[in-house]
Amino acid sequence: MSLPLVFDVDAVVLDIEGTTSATGFVVDVLYPYSRSRFGALLAERSDDPAVLRAVAQVRELLGEPDADAVRVEKALDEWLDDDVKATPLKTLQGLIWSEGFARGDLVSHFYDDVVPVLRRWHGAGVRLHVYSSGSVAAQRAWFASSPDGDLLPLVDGLYDTENAGPKQEPASYRRIAEASGVAAGRLLFLSDRPGELDAARAAGWHAVGIRRPGEPYYEQGVGDHAQAGSFDEISVSVSTSGSTT
Ligand SMILES: CSCCC(=O)C(=O)COP(=O)(O)O
Ligand SMILES: [Mg+2]
């Protein structure tokens, strides 16, 4: 095992897929669950403001202002096939999944090392935030319905591509720092994707790449970022002299 990575920060910001949780679970369990329900959602809840807004965003991304429900569903399915993290896809998935979690159809997944470490960091006064392409609604349901019970009390802030912006742009990380009231240099981002780590670092954050065998980005690696194979390899504390904005 490598030496622990040691950070004195006020908050840790967590990516979900590939970092706290298995991409395979998301793709094999959550994606089919949403795919089989898009048609009904578009047909039966076309007046729901969240659905209306997402459909408008799909049409805009397609450049097809008149796309009907069949065309919109086809686009959603194609984005799912290619794991495109399009905001309206994530919004509609979030609506479907949050209802699936509430009904007890779905239970989320966390790697074994994650929950004990999150509890330890939270107990030590480290603030925990989530920044995922999954929508805030999906994140809330994901943390509330874990195999270890409701983990939402551990989490202070939830950020997605709608309220923060794309994960590969430094401006999104600046927005999160501003919204959370934590100075950039007091934030640590954990993610499996090098482009996201680059963007966080460009915004002045600390960043650690999480590399788990079997994950899509494992072979590619995380460039010149510090890396860990599990959360156990990362030590986080909050010094009393830490400056927050
Ligand atoms: C509970 S979020 C579901 C996972 C998901 O749809 C997703 O796109 C996660 O992407 P991430 O940014 O966490 O890698
Ligand atoms: Mg990820």
Coordinates of N, CA, C and O in Angstrom, one line a residue, residues 30-170:
L30 N -29.0 1.1 -13.1 CA -29.7 2.4 -13.2 C -30.1 2.7 -14.6 O -31.2 3.2 -14.9
Y31 N -29.2 2.5 -15.6 CA -29.5 2.9 -17.0 C -30.7 2.1 -17.5 O -31.6 2.7 -18.1
P32 N -30.7 0.8 -17.4 CA -31.9 0.1 -18.0 C -33.2 0.5 -17.3 O -34.2 0.5 -17.9
Y33 N -33.1 0.8 -16.0 CA -34.3 1.2 -15.2 C -34.8 2.5 -15.8 O -36.1 2.6 -16.0
S34 N -34.0 3.4 -16.2 CA -34.5 4.7 -16.8 C -34.9 4.4 -18.2 O -36.0 4.9 -18.6
R35 N -34.1 3.7 -19.0 CA -34.5 3.5 -20.4 C -35.9 2.9 -20.6 O -36.6 3.4 -21.4
S36 N -36.3 2.0 -19.7 CA -37.6 1.4 -19.9 C -38.7 2.3 -19.4 O -39.9 1.9 -19.6
R37 N -38.4 3.4 -18.9 CA -39.5 4.3 -18.4 C -39.5 5.7 -19.0 O -40.4 6.5 -18.7
F38 N -38.6 6.0 -19.9 CA -38.6 7.3 -20.6 C -39.9 7.5 -21.4 O -40.5 8.6 -21.3
G39 N -40.3 6.5 -22.1 CA -41.5 6.6 -23.0 C -42.7 7.1 -22.1 O -43.5 8.0 -22.5
A40 N -43.0 6.3 -21.0 CA -44.1 6.6 -20.2 C -44.0 8.0 -19.5 O -45.0 8.8 -19.5
L41 N -42.8 8.4 -19.1 CA -42.6 9.7 -18.5 C -42.9 10.8 -19.5 O -43.6 11.8 -19.2
L42 N -42.4 10.7 -20.8 CA -42.7 11.7 -21.8 C -44.1 11.8 -22.2 O -44.7 12.9 -22.4
A43 N -44.8 10.6 -22.2 CA -46.2 10.6 -22.6 C -47.2 11.1 -21.5 O -48.1 11.8 -21.7
E44 N -46.9 10.6 -20.2 CA -47.8 10.9 -19.2 C -47.6 12.1 -18.3 O -48.4 12.6 -17.6
R45 N -46.3 12.7 -18.4 CA -46.0 13.8 -17.6 C -45.5 15.0 -18.4 O -44.6 15.7 -17.9
S46 N -46.0 15.1 -19.6 CA -45.5 16.2 -20.5 C -45.8 17.6 -19.9 O -45.2 18.6 -20.4
D47 N -46.7 17.7 -18.9 CA -47.0 19.0 -18.4 C -46.1 19.4 -17.1 O -46.1 20.5 -16.7
D48 N -45.4 18.4 -16.6 CA -44.6 18.6 -15.5 C -43.5 19.6 -15.9 O -42.8 19.4 -16.9
P49 N -43.3 20.7 -15.1 CA -42.3 21.7 -15.5 C -40.9 21.2 -15.7 O -40.2 21.6 -16.7
A50 N -40.5 20.2 -14.9 CA -39.1 19.6 -15.1 C -39.0 18.9 -16.4 O -38.0 18.9 -17.1
V51 N -40.1 18.1 -16.7 CA -40.1 17.4 -18.0 C -40.1 18.3 -19.2 O -39.3 18.2 -20.1
L52 N -41.0 19.4 -19.1 CA -41.1 20.3 -20.2 C -39.7 21.0 -20.4 O -39.3 21.1 -21.6
R53 N -39.0 21.4 -19.3 CA -37.7 22.0 -19.5 C -36.7 21.1 -20.1 O -35.9 21.5 -20.9
A54 N -36.7 19.9 -19.6 CA -35.7 18.9 -20.1 C -36.0 18.6 -21.6 O -35.0 18.5 -22.4
V55 N -37.2 18.5 -22.0 CA -37.5 18.2 -23.4 C -37.1 19.4 -24.2 O -36.5 19.2 -25.3
A56 N -37.3 20.6 -23.7 CA -36.8 21.8 -24.5 C -35.3 21.8 -24.6 O -34.8 22.1 -25.7
Q57 N -34.6 21.3 -23.6 CA -33.1 21.3 -23.7 C -32.7 20.2 -24.6 O -31.7 20.3 -25.4
V58 N -33.4 19.0 -24.7 CA -33.1 18.0 -25.7 C -33.2 18.6 -27.1 O -32.3 18.4 -27.9
R59 N -34.4 19.2 -27.3 CA -34.6 19.8 -28.7 C -33.5 20.8 -29.0 O -33.0 20.8 -30.2
E60 N -33.1 21.6 -28.1 CA -32.0 22.5 -28.3 C -30.7 21.8 -28.7 O -30.0 22.2 -29.6
L61 N -30.4 20.8 -27.9 CA -29.1 20.1 -28.1 C -29.1 19.4 -29.5 O -28.1 19.3 -30.2
L62 N -30.3 18.9 -29.9 CA -30.4 18.3 -31.2 C -30.5 19.3 -32.3 O -30.3 18.9 -33.5
G63 N -30.8 20.5 -32.0 CA -31.0 21.5 -33.1 C -32.3 21.2 -33.8 O -32.4 21.5 -35.0
E64 N -33.3 20.6 -33.1 CA -34.5 20.2 -33.8 C -35.7 20.7 -32.9 O -36.2 20.0 -32.1
P65 N -36.1 22.0 -33.1 CA -37.1 22.6 -32.3 C -38.5 21.9 -32.3 O -39.2 22.0 -31.3
D66 N -38.7 21.1 -33.3 CA -40.0 20.4 -33.4 C -39.9 18.9 -33.1 O -40.9 18.2 -33.4
A67 N -38.8 18.5 -32.5 CA -38.7 17.0 -32.3 C -39.9 16.5 -31.4 O -40.2 17.1 -30.4
D68 N -40.5 15.4 -31.9 CA -41.7 14.9 -31.1 C -41.1 13.9 -30.0 O -39.9 13.7 -29.9
A69 N -42.1 13.4 -29.2 CA -41.7 12.5 -28.1 C -40.9 11.3 -28.5 O -40.0 10.9 -27.9
V70 N -41.2 10.8 -29.7 CA -40.5 9.6 -30.2 C -39.1 9.9 -30.5 O -38.1 9.2 -30.1
R71 N -38.9 11.1 -31.1 CA -37.5 11.6 -31.5 C -36.7 11.9 -30.2 O -35.5 11.6 -30.1
V72 N -37.4 12.5 -29.2 CA -36.7 12.8 -28.0 C -36.3 11.6 -27.2 O -35.2 11.4 -26.8
E73 N -37.2 10.6 -27.2 CA -36.9 9.3 -26.5 C -35.7 8.6 -27.3 O -34.8 8.0 -26.6
K74 N -35.7 8.7 -28.6 CA -34.6 8.1 -29.4 C -33.2 8.7 -29.0 O -32.2 8.1 -28.8
A75 N -33.3 10.1 -28.9 CA -32.0 10.8 -28.5 C -31.6 10.4 -27.1 O -30.4 10.1 -26.8
L76 N -32.5 10.2 -26.2 CA -32.2 9.8 -24.8 C -31.5 8.5 -24.8 O -30.5 8.2 -24.1
D77 N -32.1 7.5 -25.6 CA -31.6 6.2 -25.7 C -30.2 6.2 -26.3 O -29.3 5.4 -25.8
E78 N -30.0 7.0 -27.3 CA -28.6 7.1 -27.9 C -27.6 7.6 -26.9 O -26.5 7.2 -26.8
W79 N -28.0 8.7 -26.2 CA -27.0 9.2 -25.2 C -26.7 8.2 -24.1 O -25.6 8.1 -23.6
L80 N -27.7 7.4 -23.7 CA -27.5 6.3 -22.8 C -26.5 5.3 -23.3 O -25.6 4.9 -22.6
D81 N -26.7 4.9 -24.6 CA -25.8 3.9 -25.2 C -24.3 4.4 -25.1 O -23.4 3.6 -24.9
D82 N -24.1 5.7 -25.4 CA -22.8 6.3 -25.4 C -22.3 6.9 -24.1 O -21.3 7.5 -24.0
D83 N -23.2 6.8 -23.1 CA -22.9 7.4 -21.7 C -22.6 8.8 -21.9 O -21.6 9.3 -21.2
V84 N -23.4 9.5 -22.7 CA -23.2 11.0 -22.8 C -23.9 11.6 -21.6 O -25.0 11.3 -21.3
K85 N -23.1 12.5 -20.9 CA -23.7 13.1 -19.7 C -24.5 14.4 -20.0 O -24.1 15.5 -19.5
A86 N -25.5 14.2 -20.8 CA -26.3 15.4 -21.2 C -27.2 15.8 -20.1 O -27.9 15.0 -19.5
T87 N -27.2 17.1 -19.8 CA -28.0 17.6 -18.6 C -29.5 17.2 -18.7 O -30.0 16.6 -17.7
P88 N -30.2 17.3 -19.8 CA -31.6 16.9 -19.8 C -31.8 15.4 -19.6 O -32.8 14.9 -19.0
L89 N -30.9 14.6 -20.1 CA -30.9 13.1 -19.9 C -30.8 12.9 -18.4 O -31.6 12.1 -17.8
K90 N -29.9 13.6 -17.7 CA -29.7 13.4 -16.3 C -30.8 13.9 -15.5 O -31.2 13.3 -14.5
T91 N -31.5 15.0 -15.9 CA -32.7 15.4 -15.2 C -33.8 14.4 -15.3 O -34.4 14.1 -14.2
L92 N -34.0 13.9 -16.5 CA -35.1 12.9 -16.6 C -34.8 11.6 -15.9 O -35.7 11.0 -15.2
Q93 N -33.5 11.1 -16.0 CA -33.1 10.0 -15.2 C -33.4 10.2 -13.7 O -33.8 9.3 -13.0
G94 N -33.0 11.4 -13.2 CA -33.1 11.7 -11.8 C -34.6 11.6 -11.4 O -34.9 11.1 -10.3
L95 N -35.5 12.1 -12.2 CA -37.0 12.0 -11.8 C -37.3 10.5 -11.7 O -38.0 10.1 -10.7
I96 N -36.9 9.7 -12.7 CA -37.3 8.3 -12.7 C -36.6 7.5 -11.5 O -37.3 6.8 -10.8
W97 N -35.3 7.8 -11.4 CA -34.6 7.0 -10.3 C -35.1 7.4 -8.9 O -35.2 6.6 -8.0
S98 N -35.3 8.7 -8.7 CA -35.7 9.1 -7.3 C -37.0 8.5 -6.9 O -37.2 8.0 -5.8
E99 N -37.9 8.3 -7.9 CA -39.1 7.6 -7.6 C -38.9 6.1 -7.4 O -39.5 5.4 -6.5
G100 N -37.9 5.5 -8.2 CA -37.6 4.1 -8.0 C -36.9 3.8 -6.6 O -37.2 2.8 -6.0
F101 N -36.1 4.8 -6.2 CA -35.5 4.6 -4.9 C -36.5 4.7 -3.8 O -36.6 4.0 -2.8
A102 N -37.5 5.7 -4.0 CA -38.5 5.9 -2.9 C -39.4 4.7 -2.8 O -39.9 4.4 -1.8
R103 N -39.7 4.0 -4.0 CA -40.5 2.8 -4.0 C -39.8 1.6 -3.5 O -40.5 0.6 -3.2
G104 N -38.5 1.7 -3.3 CA -37.7 0.5 -2.9 C -37.3 -0.4 -4.0 O -36.8 -1.5 -3.8
D105 N -37.5 0.0 -5.3 CA -37.1 -0.8 -6.4 C -35.6 -0.8 -6.5 O -34.9 -1.7 -7.0
L106 N -34.9 0.3 -6.1 CA -33.5 0.6 -6.2 C -32.8 0.8 -4.9 O -33.4 1.4 -4.0
V107 N -31.6 0.3 -4.7 CA -30.8 0.6 -3.6 C -29.4 0.9 -4.2 O -29.0 0.3 -5.1
S108 N -28.8 2.0 -3.7 CA -27.6 2.5 -4.4 C -26.3 1.6 -4.0 O -26.5 0.6 -3.3
H109 N -25.2 2.0 -4.6 CA -24.0 1.2 -4.4 C -22.9 2.1 -4.0 O -22.7 3.2 -4.5
F110 N -22.1 1.7 -3.0 CA -20.9 2.4 -2.6 C -19.8 1.4 -2.4 O -20.0 0.3 -1.8
Y111 N -18.6 1.7 -2.9 CA -17.4 0.8 -2.6 C -17.2 0.6 -1.1 O -17.5 1.6 -0.3
D112 N -16.7 -0.5 -0.7 CA -16.7 -0.9 0.8 C -15.9 0.1 1.6 O -16.2 0.4 2.8
D113 N -14.8 0.7 1.0 CA -14.0 1.7 1.8 C -14.7 3.0 2.0 O -14.3 3.8 2.9
V114 N -15.7 3.3 1.2 CA -16.2 4.7 1.2 C -17.0 5.2 2.4 O -16.6 6.2 3.0
V115 N -18.0 4.4 2.8 CA -18.9 4.9 3.8 C -18.1 5.1 5.2 O -18.3 6.1 5.8
P116 N -17.3 4.1 5.6 CA -16.6 4.3 6.9 C -15.7 5.6 6.9 O -15.7 6.3 7.8
V117 N -15.1 5.8 5.7 CA -14.2 7.0 5.6 C -15.0 8.3 5.6 O -14.7 9.3 6.3
L118 N -16.2 8.3 4.9 CA -17.0 9.5 4.9 C -17.5 9.8 6.3 O -17.5 10.9 6.7
R119 N -17.9 8.7 7.0 CA -18.3 9.0 8.4 C -17.2 9.6 9.3 O -17.4 10.4 10.1
R120 N -16.0 9.1 9.1 CA -14.8 9.5 9.8 C -14.6 11.0 9.5 O -14.4 11.8 10.4
W121 N -14.5 11.3 8.2 CA -14.3 12.7 7.9 C -15.4 13.7 8.4 O -15.1 14.7 8.9
H122 N -16.6 13.2 8.3 CA -17.7 14.1 8.7 C -17.6 14.3 10.3 O -17.8 15.4 10.8
G123 N -17.2 13.2 11.0 CA -17.1 13.3 12.4 C -15.9 14.2 12.8 O -16.0 14.8 13.9
A124 N -14.9 14.3 11.9 CA -13.8 15.2 12.2 C -14.1 16.7 11.8 O -13.2 17.5 11.9
G125 N -15.3 16.9 11.3 CA -15.6 18.3 11.0 C -15.4 18.7 9.5 O -15.5 19.9 9.2
V126 N -15.0 17.7 8.7 CA -14.8 18.0 7.3 C -16.2 18.0 6.6 O -17.0 17.1 6.8
R127 N -16.4 19.1 5.9 CA -17.7 19.2 5.2 C -17.6 18.3 3.9 O -16.6 18.3 3.2
L128 N -18.7 17.6 3.6 CA -18.8 16.8 2.4 C -19.8 17.3 1.4 O -20.9 17.6 1.8
H129 N -19.3 17.5 0.2 CA -20.2 17.9 -0.9 C -20.1 16.8 -2.0 O -19.2 16.1 -2.1
V130 N -21.2 16.8 -2.9 CA -21.2 15.9 -4.0 C -21.2 16.8 -5.3 O -21.9 17.8 -5.3
Y131 N -20.4 16.4 -6.3 CA -20.5 17.1 -7.6 C -20.5 15.9 -8.6 O -19.4 15.3 -8.8
S132 N -21.6 15.7 -9.2 CA -21.8 14.6 -10.1 C -22.6 15.0 -11.4 O -23.4 16.0 -11.3
S133 N -22.4 14.3 -12.5 CA -23.2 14.5 -13.6 C -24.6 14.1 -13.4 O -25.6 14.5 -14.0
G134 N -24.8 13.1 -12.5 CA -26.2 12.8 -12.0 C -26.8 14.0 -11.4 O -26.2 14.8 -10.7
S135 N -28.1 14.1 -11.6 CA -28.8 15.3 -11.2 C -28.9 15.4 -9.6 O -28.7 14.4 -9.0
V136 N -29.1 16.6 -9.1 CA -29.2 16.7 -7.6 C -30.3 15.8 -7.1 O -30.1 15.2 -6.0
A137 N -31.4 15.6 -7.8 CA -32.5 14.7 -7.3 C -32.0 13.3 -7.3 O -32.2 12.6 -6.3
A138 N -31.2 12.9 -8.3 CA -30.6 11.6 -8.3 C -29.6 11.4 -7.2 O -29.6 10.4 -6.5
Q139 N -28.8 12.4 -6.9 CA -27.8 12.3 -5.9 C -28.4 12.2 -4.5 O -28.0 11.4 -3.7
R140 N -29.5 13.0 -4.3 CA -30.2 12.9 -3.0 C -30.8 11.5 -2.8 O -30.6 10.9 -1.7
A141 N -31.4 10.9 -3.8 CA -31.9 9.6 -3.6 C -30.8 8.5 -3.5 O -31.0 7.6 -2.7
W142 N -29.7 8.8 -4.2 CA -28.6 7.8 -4.1 C -28.0 7.8 -2.7 O -27.8 6.7 -2.1
F143 N -27.8 8.9 -2.1 CA -27.3 8.9 -0.7 C -28.3 8.5 0.3 O -28.0 7.9 1.4
A144 N -29.6 8.8 0.1 CA -30.6 8.5 1.1 C -30.9 7.0 1.1 O -31.4 6.5 2.1
S145 N -30.6 6.3 0.0 CA -31.0 4.9 -0.2 C -29.8 4.0 -0.4 O -29.8 3.2 -1.3
S146 N -28.9 4.1 0.5 CA -27.7 3.2 0.4 C -27.9 1.9 1.2 O -28.7 1.8 2.0
P147 N -27.0 0.9 0.9 CA -27.1 -0.3 1.7 C -26.8 -0.1 3.1 O -27.2 -0.9 4.0
D148 N -26.1 1.0 3.5 CA -25.9 1.4 4.9 C -26.9 2.3 5.4 O -26.6 3.0 6.5
G149 N -28.0 2.5 4.8 CA -29.0 3.4 5.3 C -28.9 4.8 4.7 O -28.2 5.0 3.7
D150 N -29.5 5.8 5.4 CA -29.6 7.1 4.9 C -28.2 7.9 5.2 O -27.9 8.1 6.3
L151 N -27.5 8.2 4.1 CA -26.2 8.9 4.3 C -26.3 10.4 4.0 O -25.3 11.1 4.1
L152 N -27.5 10.8 3.7 CA -27.7 12.3 3.4 C -27.3 13.2 4.6 O -26.7 14.3 4.3
P153 N -27.4 12.8 5.8 CA -27.0 13.7 6.9 C -25.5 13.9 6.9 O -25.0 14.9 7.5
L154 N -24.7 13.1 6.2 CA -23.3 13.4 6.1 C -23.0 14.5 5.0 O -21.8 15.0 5.0
V155 N -23.9 14.8 4.2 CA -23.7 15.6 3.0 C -24.2 17.0 3.2 O -25.4 17.2 3.5
D156 N -23.4 18.0 2.9 CA -23.8 19.5 3.1 C -24.3 20.1 1.8 O -25.2 20.9 1.8
G157 N -23.7 19.7 0.7 CA -24.1 20.4 -0.6 C -24.1 19.4 -1.7 O -23.3 18.5 -1.8
L158 N -25.0 19.6 -2.7 CA -25.2 18.8 -3.8 C -25.1 19.6 -5.1 O -25.8 20.6 -5.2
Y159 N -24.2 19.3 -6.0 CA -23.9 20.1 -7.2 C -24.0 19.2 -8.4 O -23.5 18.0 -8.4
D160 N -24.6 19.7 -9.5 CA -24.7 18.9 -10.8 C -24.4 19.8 -11.9 O -24.0 21.0 -11.8
T161 N -24.6 19.3 -13.2 CA -24.2 20.2 -14.3 C -25.2 21.3 -14.6 O -25.0 22.2 -15.3
E162 N -26.4 21.2 -13.8 CA -27.4 22.3 -14.0 C -27.0 23.4 -13.1 O -27.1 24.6 -13.5
N163 N -26.7 23.2 -11.8 CA -26.5 24.3 -10.9 C -25.0 24.7 -10.8 O -24.7 25.8 -10.3
A164 N -24.1 23.9 -11.3 CA -22.7 24.3 -11.3 C -22.1 24.4 -12.7 O -21.2 25.2 -12.9
G165 N -22.5 23.6 -13.6 CA -22.0 23.6 -14.9 C -21.2 22.3 -15.3 O -21.1 21.4 -14.4
P166 N -20.6 22.3 -16.5 CA -19.9 21.1 -16.9 C -18.7 20.7 -16.0 O -18.1 21.6 -15.6
K167 N -18.5 19.4 -15.9 CA -17.5 19.0 -14.9 C -16.0 19.2 -15.4 O -15.1 19.1 -14.6
Q168 N -15.9 19.5 -16.7 CA -14.5 19.7 -17.2 C -14.2 21.1 -17.4 O -13.2 21.5 -18.0
E169 N -15.0 22.0 -16.8 CA -14.7 23.5 -16.9 C -14.3 24.1 -15.5 O -15.1 23.9 -14.6
P170 N -13.2 24.8 -15.4 CA -12.8 25.4 -14.2 C -13.9 26.3 -13.6 O -14.0 26.4 -12.4

